[in-house]
Short mmCIF file of C-alpha atoms in Angstrom, two decimals:
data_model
loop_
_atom_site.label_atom_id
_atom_site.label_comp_id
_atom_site.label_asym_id
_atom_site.label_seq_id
_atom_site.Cartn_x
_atom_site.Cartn_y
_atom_site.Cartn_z
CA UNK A 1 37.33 3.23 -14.50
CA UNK A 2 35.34 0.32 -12.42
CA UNK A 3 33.06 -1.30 -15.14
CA UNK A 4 29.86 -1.08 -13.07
CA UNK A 5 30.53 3.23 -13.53
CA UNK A 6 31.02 2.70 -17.30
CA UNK A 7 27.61 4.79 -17.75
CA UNK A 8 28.20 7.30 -14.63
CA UNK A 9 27.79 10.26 -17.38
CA UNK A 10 24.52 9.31 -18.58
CA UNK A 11 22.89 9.85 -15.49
CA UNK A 12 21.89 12.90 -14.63
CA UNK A 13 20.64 14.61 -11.48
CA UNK A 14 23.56 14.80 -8.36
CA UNK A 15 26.64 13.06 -8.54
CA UNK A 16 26.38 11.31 -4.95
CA UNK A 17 22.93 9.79 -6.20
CA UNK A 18 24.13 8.69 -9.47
CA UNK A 19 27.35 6.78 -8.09
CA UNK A 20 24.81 5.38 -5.12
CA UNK A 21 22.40 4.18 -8.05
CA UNK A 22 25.21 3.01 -10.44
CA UNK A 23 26.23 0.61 -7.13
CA UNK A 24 22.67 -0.71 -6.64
CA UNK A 25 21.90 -1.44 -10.49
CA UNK A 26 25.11 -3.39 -10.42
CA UNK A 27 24.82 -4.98 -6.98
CA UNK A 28 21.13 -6.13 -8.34
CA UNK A 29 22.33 -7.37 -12.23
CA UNK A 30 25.57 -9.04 -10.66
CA UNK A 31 27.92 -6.92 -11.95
CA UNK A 32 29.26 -6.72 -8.44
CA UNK A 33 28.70 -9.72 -6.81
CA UNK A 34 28.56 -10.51 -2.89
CA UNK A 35 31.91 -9.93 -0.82
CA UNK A 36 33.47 -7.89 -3.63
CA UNK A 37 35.26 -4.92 -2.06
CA UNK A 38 34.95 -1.62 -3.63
CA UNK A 39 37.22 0.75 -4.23
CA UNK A 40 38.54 3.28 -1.51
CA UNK A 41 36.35 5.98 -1.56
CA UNK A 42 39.69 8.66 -2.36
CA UNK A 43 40.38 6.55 -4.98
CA UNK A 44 37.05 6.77 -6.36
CA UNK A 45 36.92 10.54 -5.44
CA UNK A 46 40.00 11.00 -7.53
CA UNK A 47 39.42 8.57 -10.70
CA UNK A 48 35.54 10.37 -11.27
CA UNK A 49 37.45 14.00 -10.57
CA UNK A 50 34.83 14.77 -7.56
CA UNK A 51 35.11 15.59 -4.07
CA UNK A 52 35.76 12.87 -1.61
CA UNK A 53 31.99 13.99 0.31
CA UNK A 54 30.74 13.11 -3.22
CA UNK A 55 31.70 9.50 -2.64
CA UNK A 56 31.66 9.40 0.97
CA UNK A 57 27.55 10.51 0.53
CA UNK A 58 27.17 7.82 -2.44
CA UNK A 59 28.55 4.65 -0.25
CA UNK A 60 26.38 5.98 2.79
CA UNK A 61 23.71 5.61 0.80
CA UNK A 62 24.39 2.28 -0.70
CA UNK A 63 24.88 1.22 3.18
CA UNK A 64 21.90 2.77 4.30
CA UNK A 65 20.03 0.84 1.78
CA UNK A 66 21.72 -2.54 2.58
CA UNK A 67 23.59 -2.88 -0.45
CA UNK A 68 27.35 -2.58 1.14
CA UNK A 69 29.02 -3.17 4.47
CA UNK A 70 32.34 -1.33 5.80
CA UNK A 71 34.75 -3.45 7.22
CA UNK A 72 37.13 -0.88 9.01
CA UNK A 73 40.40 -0.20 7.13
CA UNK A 74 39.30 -2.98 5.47
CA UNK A 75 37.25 -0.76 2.95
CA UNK A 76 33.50 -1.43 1.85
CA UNK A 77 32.13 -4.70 0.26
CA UNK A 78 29.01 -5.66 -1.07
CA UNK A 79 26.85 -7.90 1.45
CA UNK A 80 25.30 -10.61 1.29
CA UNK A 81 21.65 -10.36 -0.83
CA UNK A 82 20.47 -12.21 1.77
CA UNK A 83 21.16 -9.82 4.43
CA UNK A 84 19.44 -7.33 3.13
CA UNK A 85 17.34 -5.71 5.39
CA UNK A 86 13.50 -6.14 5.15
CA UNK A 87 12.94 -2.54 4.20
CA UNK A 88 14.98 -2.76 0.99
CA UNK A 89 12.85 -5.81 -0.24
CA UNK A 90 9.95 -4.34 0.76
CA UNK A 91 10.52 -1.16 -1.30
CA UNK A 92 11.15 -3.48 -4.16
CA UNK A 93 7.69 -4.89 -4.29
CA UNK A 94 5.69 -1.57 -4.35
CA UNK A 95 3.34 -1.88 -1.70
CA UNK A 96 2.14 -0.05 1.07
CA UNK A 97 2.44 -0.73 4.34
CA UNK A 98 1.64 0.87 8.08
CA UNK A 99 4.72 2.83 9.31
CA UNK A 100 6.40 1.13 11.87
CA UNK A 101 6.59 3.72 15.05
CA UNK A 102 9.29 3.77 17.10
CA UNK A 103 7.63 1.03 19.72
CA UNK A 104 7.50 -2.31 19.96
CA UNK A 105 3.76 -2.23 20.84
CA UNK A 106 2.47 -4.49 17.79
CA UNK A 107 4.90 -7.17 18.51
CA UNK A 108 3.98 -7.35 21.98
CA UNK A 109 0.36 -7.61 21.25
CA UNK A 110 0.95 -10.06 18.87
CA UNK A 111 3.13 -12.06 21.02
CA UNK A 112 0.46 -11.56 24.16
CA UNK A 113 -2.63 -12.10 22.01
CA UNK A 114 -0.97 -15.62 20.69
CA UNK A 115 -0.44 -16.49 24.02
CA UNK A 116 -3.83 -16.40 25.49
CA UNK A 117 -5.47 -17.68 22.26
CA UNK A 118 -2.99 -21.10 22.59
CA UNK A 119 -2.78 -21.39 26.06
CA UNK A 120 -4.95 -24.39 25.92
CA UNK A 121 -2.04 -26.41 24.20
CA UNK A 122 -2.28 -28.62 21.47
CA UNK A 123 -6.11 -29.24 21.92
CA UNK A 124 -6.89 -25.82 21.03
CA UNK A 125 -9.37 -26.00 18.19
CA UNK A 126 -7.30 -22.75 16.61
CA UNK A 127 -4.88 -25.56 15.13
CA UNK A 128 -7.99 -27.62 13.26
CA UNK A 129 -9.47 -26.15 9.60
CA UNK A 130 -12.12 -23.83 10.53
CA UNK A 131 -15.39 -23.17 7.84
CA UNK A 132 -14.07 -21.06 4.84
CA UNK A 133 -15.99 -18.40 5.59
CA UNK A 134 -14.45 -17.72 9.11
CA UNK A 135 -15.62 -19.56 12.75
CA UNK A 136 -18.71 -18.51 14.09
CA UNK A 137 -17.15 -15.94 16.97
CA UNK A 138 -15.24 -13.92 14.28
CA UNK A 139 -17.48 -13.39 12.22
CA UNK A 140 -19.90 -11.72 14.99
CA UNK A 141 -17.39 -9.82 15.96
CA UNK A 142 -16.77 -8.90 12.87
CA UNK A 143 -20.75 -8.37 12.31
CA UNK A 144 -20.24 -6.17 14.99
CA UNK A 145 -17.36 -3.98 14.01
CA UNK A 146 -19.35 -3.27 10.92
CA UNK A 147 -22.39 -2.83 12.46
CA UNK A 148 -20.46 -0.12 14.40
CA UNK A 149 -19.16 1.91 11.26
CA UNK A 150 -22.62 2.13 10.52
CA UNK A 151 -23.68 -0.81 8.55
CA UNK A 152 -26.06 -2.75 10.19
CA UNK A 153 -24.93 -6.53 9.45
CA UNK A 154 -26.22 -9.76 10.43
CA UNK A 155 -23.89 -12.49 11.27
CA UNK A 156 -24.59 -14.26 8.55
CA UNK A 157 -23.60 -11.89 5.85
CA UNK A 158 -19.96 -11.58 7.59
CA UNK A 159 -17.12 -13.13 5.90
CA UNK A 160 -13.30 -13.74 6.63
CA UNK A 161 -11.17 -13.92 4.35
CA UNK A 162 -7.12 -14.40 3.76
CA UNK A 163 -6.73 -10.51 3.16
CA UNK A 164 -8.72 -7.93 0.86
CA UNK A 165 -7.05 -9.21 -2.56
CA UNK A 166 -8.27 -12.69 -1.67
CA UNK A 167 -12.30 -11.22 -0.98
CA UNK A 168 -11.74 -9.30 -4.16
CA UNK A 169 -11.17 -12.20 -6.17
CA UNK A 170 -13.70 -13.85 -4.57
CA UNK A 171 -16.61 -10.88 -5.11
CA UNK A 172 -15.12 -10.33 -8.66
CA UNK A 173 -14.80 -14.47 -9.60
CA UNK A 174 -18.40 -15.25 -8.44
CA UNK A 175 -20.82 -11.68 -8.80
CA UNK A 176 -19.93 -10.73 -12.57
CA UNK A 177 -19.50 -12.99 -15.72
CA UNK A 178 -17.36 -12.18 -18.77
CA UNK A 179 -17.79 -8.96 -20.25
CA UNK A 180 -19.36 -6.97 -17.58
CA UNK A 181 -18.24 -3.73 -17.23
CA UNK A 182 -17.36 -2.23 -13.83
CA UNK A 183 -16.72 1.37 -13.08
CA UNK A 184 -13.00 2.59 -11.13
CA UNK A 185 -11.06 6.03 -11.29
CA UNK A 186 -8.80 6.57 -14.03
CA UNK A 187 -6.02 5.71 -11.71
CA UNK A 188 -6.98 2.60 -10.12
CA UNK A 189 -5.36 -0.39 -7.60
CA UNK A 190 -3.45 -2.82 -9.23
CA UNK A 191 -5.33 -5.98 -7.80
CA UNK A 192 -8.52 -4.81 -9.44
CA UNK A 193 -7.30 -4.41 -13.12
CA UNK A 194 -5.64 -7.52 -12.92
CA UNK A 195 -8.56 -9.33 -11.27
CA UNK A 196 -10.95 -7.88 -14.62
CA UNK A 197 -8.29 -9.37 -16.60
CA UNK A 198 -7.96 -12.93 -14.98
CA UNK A 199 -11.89 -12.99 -15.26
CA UNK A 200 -12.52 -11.37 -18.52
CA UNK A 201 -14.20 -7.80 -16.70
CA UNK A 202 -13.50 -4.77 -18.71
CA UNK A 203 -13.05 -1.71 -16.51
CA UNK A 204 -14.06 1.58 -17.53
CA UNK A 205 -12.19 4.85 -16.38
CA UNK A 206 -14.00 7.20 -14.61
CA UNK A 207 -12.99 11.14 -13.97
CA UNK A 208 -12.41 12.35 -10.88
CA UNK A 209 -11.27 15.29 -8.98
CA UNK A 210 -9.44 15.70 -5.54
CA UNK A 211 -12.38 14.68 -3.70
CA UNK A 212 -13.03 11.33 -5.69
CA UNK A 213 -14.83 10.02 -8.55
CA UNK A 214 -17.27 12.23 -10.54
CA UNK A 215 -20.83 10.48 -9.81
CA UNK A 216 -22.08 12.44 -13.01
CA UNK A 217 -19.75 10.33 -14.94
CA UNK A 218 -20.66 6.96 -12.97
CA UNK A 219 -24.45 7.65 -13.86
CA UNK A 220 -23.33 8.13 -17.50
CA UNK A 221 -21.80 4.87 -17.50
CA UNK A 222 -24.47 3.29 -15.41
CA UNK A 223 -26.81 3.95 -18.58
CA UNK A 224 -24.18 3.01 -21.03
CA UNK A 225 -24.58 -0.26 -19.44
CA UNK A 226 -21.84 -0.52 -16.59
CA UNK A 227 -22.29 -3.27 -13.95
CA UNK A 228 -20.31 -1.94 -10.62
CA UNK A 229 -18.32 0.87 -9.44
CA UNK A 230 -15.18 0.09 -7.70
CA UNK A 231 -13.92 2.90 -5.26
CA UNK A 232 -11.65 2.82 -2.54
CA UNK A 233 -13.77 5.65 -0.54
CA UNK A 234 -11.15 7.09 2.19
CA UNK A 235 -7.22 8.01 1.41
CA UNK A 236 -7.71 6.18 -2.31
CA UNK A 237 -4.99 4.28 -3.81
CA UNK A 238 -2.90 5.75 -5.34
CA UNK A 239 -4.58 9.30 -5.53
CA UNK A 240 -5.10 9.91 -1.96
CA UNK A 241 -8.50 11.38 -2.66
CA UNK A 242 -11.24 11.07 0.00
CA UNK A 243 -15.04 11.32 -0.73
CA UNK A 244 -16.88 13.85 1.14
CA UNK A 245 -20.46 13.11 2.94
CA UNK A 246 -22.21 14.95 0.01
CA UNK A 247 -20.22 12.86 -2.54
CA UNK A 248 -20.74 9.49 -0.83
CA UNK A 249 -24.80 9.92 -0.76
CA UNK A 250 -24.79 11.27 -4.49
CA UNK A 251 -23.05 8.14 -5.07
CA UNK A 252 -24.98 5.62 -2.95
CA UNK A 253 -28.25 7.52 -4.41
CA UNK A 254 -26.98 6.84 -8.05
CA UNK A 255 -26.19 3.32 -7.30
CA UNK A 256 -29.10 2.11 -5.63
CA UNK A 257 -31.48 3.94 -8.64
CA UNK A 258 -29.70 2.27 -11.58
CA UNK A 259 -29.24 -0.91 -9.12
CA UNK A 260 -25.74 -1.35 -9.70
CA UNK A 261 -23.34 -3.09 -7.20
CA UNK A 262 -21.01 -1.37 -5.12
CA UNK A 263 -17.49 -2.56 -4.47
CA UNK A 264 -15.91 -0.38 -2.04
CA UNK A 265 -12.67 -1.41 -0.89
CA UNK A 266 -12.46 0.17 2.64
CA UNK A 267 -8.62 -0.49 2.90
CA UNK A 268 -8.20 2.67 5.00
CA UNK A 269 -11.67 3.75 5.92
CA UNK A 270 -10.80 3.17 9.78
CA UNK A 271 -7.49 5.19 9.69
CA UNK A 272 -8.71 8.81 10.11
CA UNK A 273 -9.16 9.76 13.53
CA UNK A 274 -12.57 11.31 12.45
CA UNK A 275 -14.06 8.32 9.59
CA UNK A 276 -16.79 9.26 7.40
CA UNK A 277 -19.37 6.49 6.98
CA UNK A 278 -18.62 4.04 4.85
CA UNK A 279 -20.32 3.86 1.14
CA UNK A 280 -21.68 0.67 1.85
CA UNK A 281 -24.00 2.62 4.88
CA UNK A 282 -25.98 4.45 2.64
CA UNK A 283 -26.78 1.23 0.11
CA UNK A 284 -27.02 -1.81 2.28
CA UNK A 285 -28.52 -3.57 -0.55
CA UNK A 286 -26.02 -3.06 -3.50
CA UNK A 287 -22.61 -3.23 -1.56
CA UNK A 288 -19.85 -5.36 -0.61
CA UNK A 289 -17.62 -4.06 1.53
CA UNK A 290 -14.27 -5.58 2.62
CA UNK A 291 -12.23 -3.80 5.51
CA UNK A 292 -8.61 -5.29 5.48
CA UNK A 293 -6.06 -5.46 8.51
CA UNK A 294 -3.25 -5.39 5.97
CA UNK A 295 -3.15 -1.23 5.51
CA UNK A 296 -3.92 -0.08 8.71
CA UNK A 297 -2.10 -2.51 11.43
CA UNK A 298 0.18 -5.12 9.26
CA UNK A 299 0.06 -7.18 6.03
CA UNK A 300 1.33 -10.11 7.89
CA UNK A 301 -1.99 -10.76 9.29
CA UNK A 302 -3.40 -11.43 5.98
CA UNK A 303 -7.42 -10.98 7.60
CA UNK A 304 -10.10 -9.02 6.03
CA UNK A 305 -13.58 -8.60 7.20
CA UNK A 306 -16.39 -8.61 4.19
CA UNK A 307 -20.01 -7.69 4.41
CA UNK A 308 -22.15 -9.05 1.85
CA UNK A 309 -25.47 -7.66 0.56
CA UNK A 310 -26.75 -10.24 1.93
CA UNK A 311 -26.50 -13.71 3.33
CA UNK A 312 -27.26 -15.16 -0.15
CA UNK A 313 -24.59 -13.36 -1.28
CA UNK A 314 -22.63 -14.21 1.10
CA UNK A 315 -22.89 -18.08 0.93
CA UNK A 316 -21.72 -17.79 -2.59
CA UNK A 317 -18.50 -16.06 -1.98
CA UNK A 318 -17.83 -19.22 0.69
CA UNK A 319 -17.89 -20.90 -2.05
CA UNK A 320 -15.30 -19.23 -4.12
CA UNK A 321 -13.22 -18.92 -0.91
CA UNK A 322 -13.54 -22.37 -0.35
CA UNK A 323 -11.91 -23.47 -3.48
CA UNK A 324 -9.40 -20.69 -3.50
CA UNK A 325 -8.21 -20.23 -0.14
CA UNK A 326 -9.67 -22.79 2.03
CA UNK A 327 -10.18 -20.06 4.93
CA UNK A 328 -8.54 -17.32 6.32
CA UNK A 329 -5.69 -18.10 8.82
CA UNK A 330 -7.60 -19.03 12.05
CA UNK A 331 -4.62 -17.82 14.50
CA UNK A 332 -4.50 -14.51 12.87
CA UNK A 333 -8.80 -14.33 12.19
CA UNK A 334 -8.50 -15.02 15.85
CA UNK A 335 -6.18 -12.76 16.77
CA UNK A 336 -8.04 -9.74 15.33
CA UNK A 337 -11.29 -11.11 16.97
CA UNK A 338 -8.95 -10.66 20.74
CA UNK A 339 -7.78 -7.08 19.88
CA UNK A 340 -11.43 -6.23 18.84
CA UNK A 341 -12.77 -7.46 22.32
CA UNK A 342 -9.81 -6.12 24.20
CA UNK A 343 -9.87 -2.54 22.72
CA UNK A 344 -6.25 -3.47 21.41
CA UNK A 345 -7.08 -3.20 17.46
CA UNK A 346 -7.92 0.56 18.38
CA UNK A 347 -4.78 1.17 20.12
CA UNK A 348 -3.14 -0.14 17.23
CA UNK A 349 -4.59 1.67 14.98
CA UNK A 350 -4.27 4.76 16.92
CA UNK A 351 -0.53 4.06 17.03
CA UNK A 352 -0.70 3.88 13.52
CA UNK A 353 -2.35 6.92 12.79
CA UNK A 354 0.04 9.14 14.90
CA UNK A 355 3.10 7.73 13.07
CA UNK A 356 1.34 8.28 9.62
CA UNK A 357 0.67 12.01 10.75
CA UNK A 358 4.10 12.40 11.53
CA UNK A 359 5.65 11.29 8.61
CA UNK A 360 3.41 13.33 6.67
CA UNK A 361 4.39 16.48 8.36
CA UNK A 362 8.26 15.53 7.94
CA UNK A 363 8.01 14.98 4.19
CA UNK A 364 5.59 18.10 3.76
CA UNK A 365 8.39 20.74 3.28
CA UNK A 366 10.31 18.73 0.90
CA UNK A 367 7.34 18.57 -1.18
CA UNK A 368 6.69 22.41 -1.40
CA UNK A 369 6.06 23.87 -4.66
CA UNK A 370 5.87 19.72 -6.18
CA UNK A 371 2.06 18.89 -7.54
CA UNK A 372 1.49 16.10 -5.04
CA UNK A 373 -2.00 14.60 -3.18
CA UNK A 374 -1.70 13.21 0.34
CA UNK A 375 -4.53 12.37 3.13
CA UNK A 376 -2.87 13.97 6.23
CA UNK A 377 -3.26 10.66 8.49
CA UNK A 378 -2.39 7.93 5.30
CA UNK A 379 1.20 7.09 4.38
CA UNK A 380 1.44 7.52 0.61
CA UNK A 381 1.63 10.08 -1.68
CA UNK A 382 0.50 11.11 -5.25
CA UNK A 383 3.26 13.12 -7.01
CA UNK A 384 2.63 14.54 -10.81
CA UNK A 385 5.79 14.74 -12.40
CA UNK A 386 6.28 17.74 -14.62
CA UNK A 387 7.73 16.80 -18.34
CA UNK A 388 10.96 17.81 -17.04
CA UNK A 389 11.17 15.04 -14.60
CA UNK A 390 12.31 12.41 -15.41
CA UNK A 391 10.06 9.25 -16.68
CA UNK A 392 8.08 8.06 -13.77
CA UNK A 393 9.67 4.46 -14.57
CA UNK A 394 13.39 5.93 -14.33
CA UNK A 395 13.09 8.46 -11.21
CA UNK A 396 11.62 5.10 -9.61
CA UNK A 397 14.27 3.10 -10.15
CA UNK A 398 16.89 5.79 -9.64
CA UNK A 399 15.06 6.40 -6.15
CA UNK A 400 15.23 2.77 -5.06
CA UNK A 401 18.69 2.98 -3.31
CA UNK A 402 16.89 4.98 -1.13
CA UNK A 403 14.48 2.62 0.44
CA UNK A 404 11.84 4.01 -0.99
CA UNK A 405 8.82 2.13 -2.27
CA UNK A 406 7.46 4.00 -5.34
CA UNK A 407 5.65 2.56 -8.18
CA UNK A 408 5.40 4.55 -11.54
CA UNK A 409 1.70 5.50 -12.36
CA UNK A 410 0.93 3.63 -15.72
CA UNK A 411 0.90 0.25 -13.24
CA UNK A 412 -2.57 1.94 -11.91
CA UNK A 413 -3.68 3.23 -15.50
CA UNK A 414 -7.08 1.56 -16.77
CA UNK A 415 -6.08 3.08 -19.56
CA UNK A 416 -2.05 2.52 -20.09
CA UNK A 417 -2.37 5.14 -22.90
CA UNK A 418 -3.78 8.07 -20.69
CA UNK A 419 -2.02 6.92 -17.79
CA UNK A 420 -0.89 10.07 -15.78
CA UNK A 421 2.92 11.51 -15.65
CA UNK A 422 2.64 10.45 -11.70
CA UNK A 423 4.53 8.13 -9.52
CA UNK A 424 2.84 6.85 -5.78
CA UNK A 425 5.33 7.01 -3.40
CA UNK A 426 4.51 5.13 0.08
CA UNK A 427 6.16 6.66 3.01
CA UNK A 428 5.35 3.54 5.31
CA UNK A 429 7.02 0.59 6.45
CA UNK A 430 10.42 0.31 8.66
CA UNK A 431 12.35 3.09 6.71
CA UNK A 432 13.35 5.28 9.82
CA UNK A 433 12.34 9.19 9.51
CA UNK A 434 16.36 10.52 8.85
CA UNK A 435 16.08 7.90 6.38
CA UNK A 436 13.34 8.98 5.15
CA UNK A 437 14.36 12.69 4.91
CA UNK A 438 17.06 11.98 2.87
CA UNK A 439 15.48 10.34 0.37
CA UNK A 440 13.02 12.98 -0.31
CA UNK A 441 16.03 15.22 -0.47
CA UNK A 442 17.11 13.64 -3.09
CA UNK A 443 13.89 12.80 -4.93
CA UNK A 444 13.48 16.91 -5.06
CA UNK A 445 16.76 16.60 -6.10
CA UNK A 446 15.68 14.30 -9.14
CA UNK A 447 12.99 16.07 -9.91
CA UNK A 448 14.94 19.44 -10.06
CA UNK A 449 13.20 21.45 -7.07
CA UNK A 450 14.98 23.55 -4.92
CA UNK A 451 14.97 22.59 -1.62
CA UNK A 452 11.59 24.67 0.55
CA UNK A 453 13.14 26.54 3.16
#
C-alpha cells in the first residue's frame, strides 16, 4: 500500500473523504511532494478493496481543493503549492470573509474608483503620508456615515485606521492599563483575547443566550470591578447572536450607570438589510465604536472607521496609531470615502448581503436536525458538536480538503477549560456554491447526520 494511506483505517467517517484527507495531510507534511503522480485510480480502487466511485470521488475532491491536477492518460499529480488556488489558503487561515457573488462588480469598482482618485498622475497627494489619524475629507465622511447609523459624531472624534484589529489594538494599548478587567461572551474573537494578553488585560466570560450577552451578568461584573464590555452587537463572532433593541438599551443603560466603557466592534452592524442601531447610539459618552470594511465588502481594503467618545479620546488613539501603523492606506481610506459619496459602498454591500442570504439558504437543509446558530444575511455559522462528533480540532482538519474555513471553538474560549464542543464554520469567500454543497455533505457526513430530505 502507498505510504501516505498507511493510516487509511484509522479514519473513520466515509471512505471517499478519508482517502481525499489522507492525500491533503500528505500533500501538506511532504509526504507527497509536488509533480509526484498518484496512482491510477483502479489501481487504488483495487489495492484498498473499494469501488472505483470511491476513489474517483476522493481525487475529485483533492482537485477541487487544489491539491492535484489530471494530466489526461497521463494520470493525476500533485501541483504545485504554489498554484494553489486562493480559496484553499484562505480556508487555512480561519477567517471570514464576504462571499464572492457571481459578478465582477467589486473589481470593477475598485478598478473605476482607483482611476478617478489617480487621475491627476504622480502629483496626486494620495501617493504622500497622510496624518495617522486619516486626511481631513475621510474622516467627515466618515463622521458622516456614523452620524447616519445614528451616532451623532463630530469630525474630530473620527478616526481611520489600517482595519478593525489595528483600532482594537490601538483602543485596547492606550484606554486600559495592566490588570483591568474587560467584559466579552464566553465565546469571544480571537483578536481581542490575544490583544488582553499582549497588554496584560484579563477578560472575564460573560453568559449569554441566542440573543447576546446577559446584561444581568455584565452589571454583576461591573460591581465586581470590571472596566469594559466588549461585544460584537450584530451577527457576533463566532456565535452569530444578534442583540435585540430591548437588549441593546438594557445594556447601554447599565454601562453608562456604572460608567464603564463600551467596545463594540461593529464588524457586521451594516450587513442586515434592516440594522438595529448601533450600541454606541444609546451611550455616546462611554463608547468606541469601530465599523470595518474588511467583513462586509473585502479584507483587502484593510480601512476601518472609529468613533471615539470624544475628541480627547480620540487624539490619544492617533497617537498609538501613529507609532503602530503610521496611517491607514490613503488609496484604499480614499477609496471608501468615493464609494460613500457615490452610493457605491451601498451597492456593494447590498451585493454582499444577497450572496450571504443565498448561501445561507443552500447550506440550511444540510444542517437540519445539527445544533447550529446563523444570522440569515451573515456568512458563518455556529455548529455544537454532539460528543459523538468528532473533536472539533479533528472534524476541522478532516474538513479542510474541502475548502472550507472552520476554526475549532476553544481558539474563541476566554476560558480554554469551558470552551464549548463547537466549531465556526465561515461559508464566505470564493468557494463556489456546488462546492460548497459538497462539503457540507460531507461535514453531515462527519458528524454522522443523515442527510435532511
Amino acid at each position: 500500500m502507498q505510504s501516505w494511506l498507511d493510516h487509511l483505517a484509522d479514519r473513520s467517517g466515509p471512505k471517499y473523504l478519508a482517502i481525499a484527507d489522507a492525500i491533503d495531510h500528505a500533500v501538506r507534511t511532504g509526504a507527497l511532494r509536488p509533480g509526484e503522480r498518484l496512482p491510477p485510480q483502479r489501481e487504488l480502487a483495487a489495492e484498498l478493496g473499494v469501488d472505483l466511485t470511491t476513489v474517483t470521488r476522493a481525487y475529485g475532491l483533492a482537485r477541487d481543493a487544489g491539491l492535484i491536477e489530471g494530466a489526461g492518460r497521463l494520470g493525476s499529480y500533485v501541483r504545485n503549492a504554489a498554484g494553489l488556488p486562493l480559496a484553499d489558503l484562505t480556508a487555512d487561515s480561519g477567517m471570514i470573509m464576504p462571499p464572492q457573488p457571481g459578478f465582477a462588480l467589486l473589481g470593477q469598482a475598485m478598478r473605476d474608483g482607483m482611476a478617478k482618485l489617480l487621475r491627476a498622475g504622480g502629483q496626486s497627494p494620495l501617493l504622500q503620508y497622510q496624518p495617522s489619524g486619516g486626511a481631513l475629507r475621510d474622516r467627515q465622511e466618515a463622521a458622516q456615515a456614523l452620524a447616519a447609523r445614528g451616532m451623532a459624531t463630530a469630525e474630530d472624534q473620527a478616526i481611520v485606521t489600517a482595519g478593525g484589529q489595528n483600532a482594537l489594538h490601538a483602543i485596547i494599548g492606550t484606554m486600559f492599563a495592566p490588570g483591568d478587567v474587560i467584559c466579552a461572551g464566553r465565546s469571544t474573537y480571537p483578536g481581542l483575547l490575544a490583544l488582553a494578553r499582549r497588554f496584560g488585560l484579563t477578560v472575564r466570560a460573560i453568559p449569554g443566550d441566542g440573543e447576546g450577552l446577559d446584561p444581568d451578568a455584565v452589571q454583576a461584573a461591573a460591581l465586581a470591578g470590571a472596566k469594559a464590555v466588549y461585544v460584537v452587537p450584530t451577527n457576533d463572532n463566532p456565535t452569530t447572536a444578534t442583540l435585540d433593541l430591548e437588549r441593546r438599551l438594557w445594556l447601554a443603560a447599565i454601562i453608562r450607570r456604572h460608567g464603564l466603557t463600551l467596545v463594540e466592534d461593529d464588524a457586521y452592524g451594516q450587513l442586515p438589510a434592516r440594522p438595529l442601531p448601533p450600541l454606541a447610539a444609546f451611550a455616546p459618552e462611554r463608547s468606541w465604536h469601530v465599523a470595518s470594511v474588511a467583513k462586509i465588502v473585502s479584507p483587502v481594503l484593510r480601512v476601518a472607521h472609529v468613533r471615539a467618545p470624544s475628541a480627547a479620546a480620540a487624539r490619544r488613539l492617533v497617537g498609538d496609531i501613529s507609532e503602530t501603523s503610521v496611517m491607514a492606506p490613503p488609496l484604499n481610506a480614499a477609496l471608501v470615502t468615493h464609494w460613500l459619496r457615490e452610493g457605491v459602498f451601498a451597492d456593494l454591500v447590498a451585493r454582499v448581503r444577497a450572496e450571504g442570504v443565498v448561501r445561507q439558504r443552500l447550506v440550511a437543509p444540510l444542517l437540519a436536525g445539527l445544533d447550529h446558530a446563523a444570522h440569515p444575511e451573515g456568512y458563518h455559522i455556529w455548529l455544537r458538536l454532539a460528543e459523538t462528533a468528532p473533536a472539533p480540532a479533528e472534524l476541522a482538519s478532516r474538513l479542510s480538503p474541502l475548502g472550507l474555513s472552520i476554526v475549532p471553538g476553544e481558539r474563541f474560549a476566554v476560558d480554554p477549560a469551558a470552551a464549548e464542543r463547537a466549531v465556526r464554520i465561515s461559508i464566505g469567500g470564493a468557494i463556489g456554491h456546488e462546492r460548497l454543497a459538497r462539503a457540507f455533505e460531507g461535514l453531515r457526513a462527519l458528524v454522522g447526520a443523515a442527510p435532511a430530505r
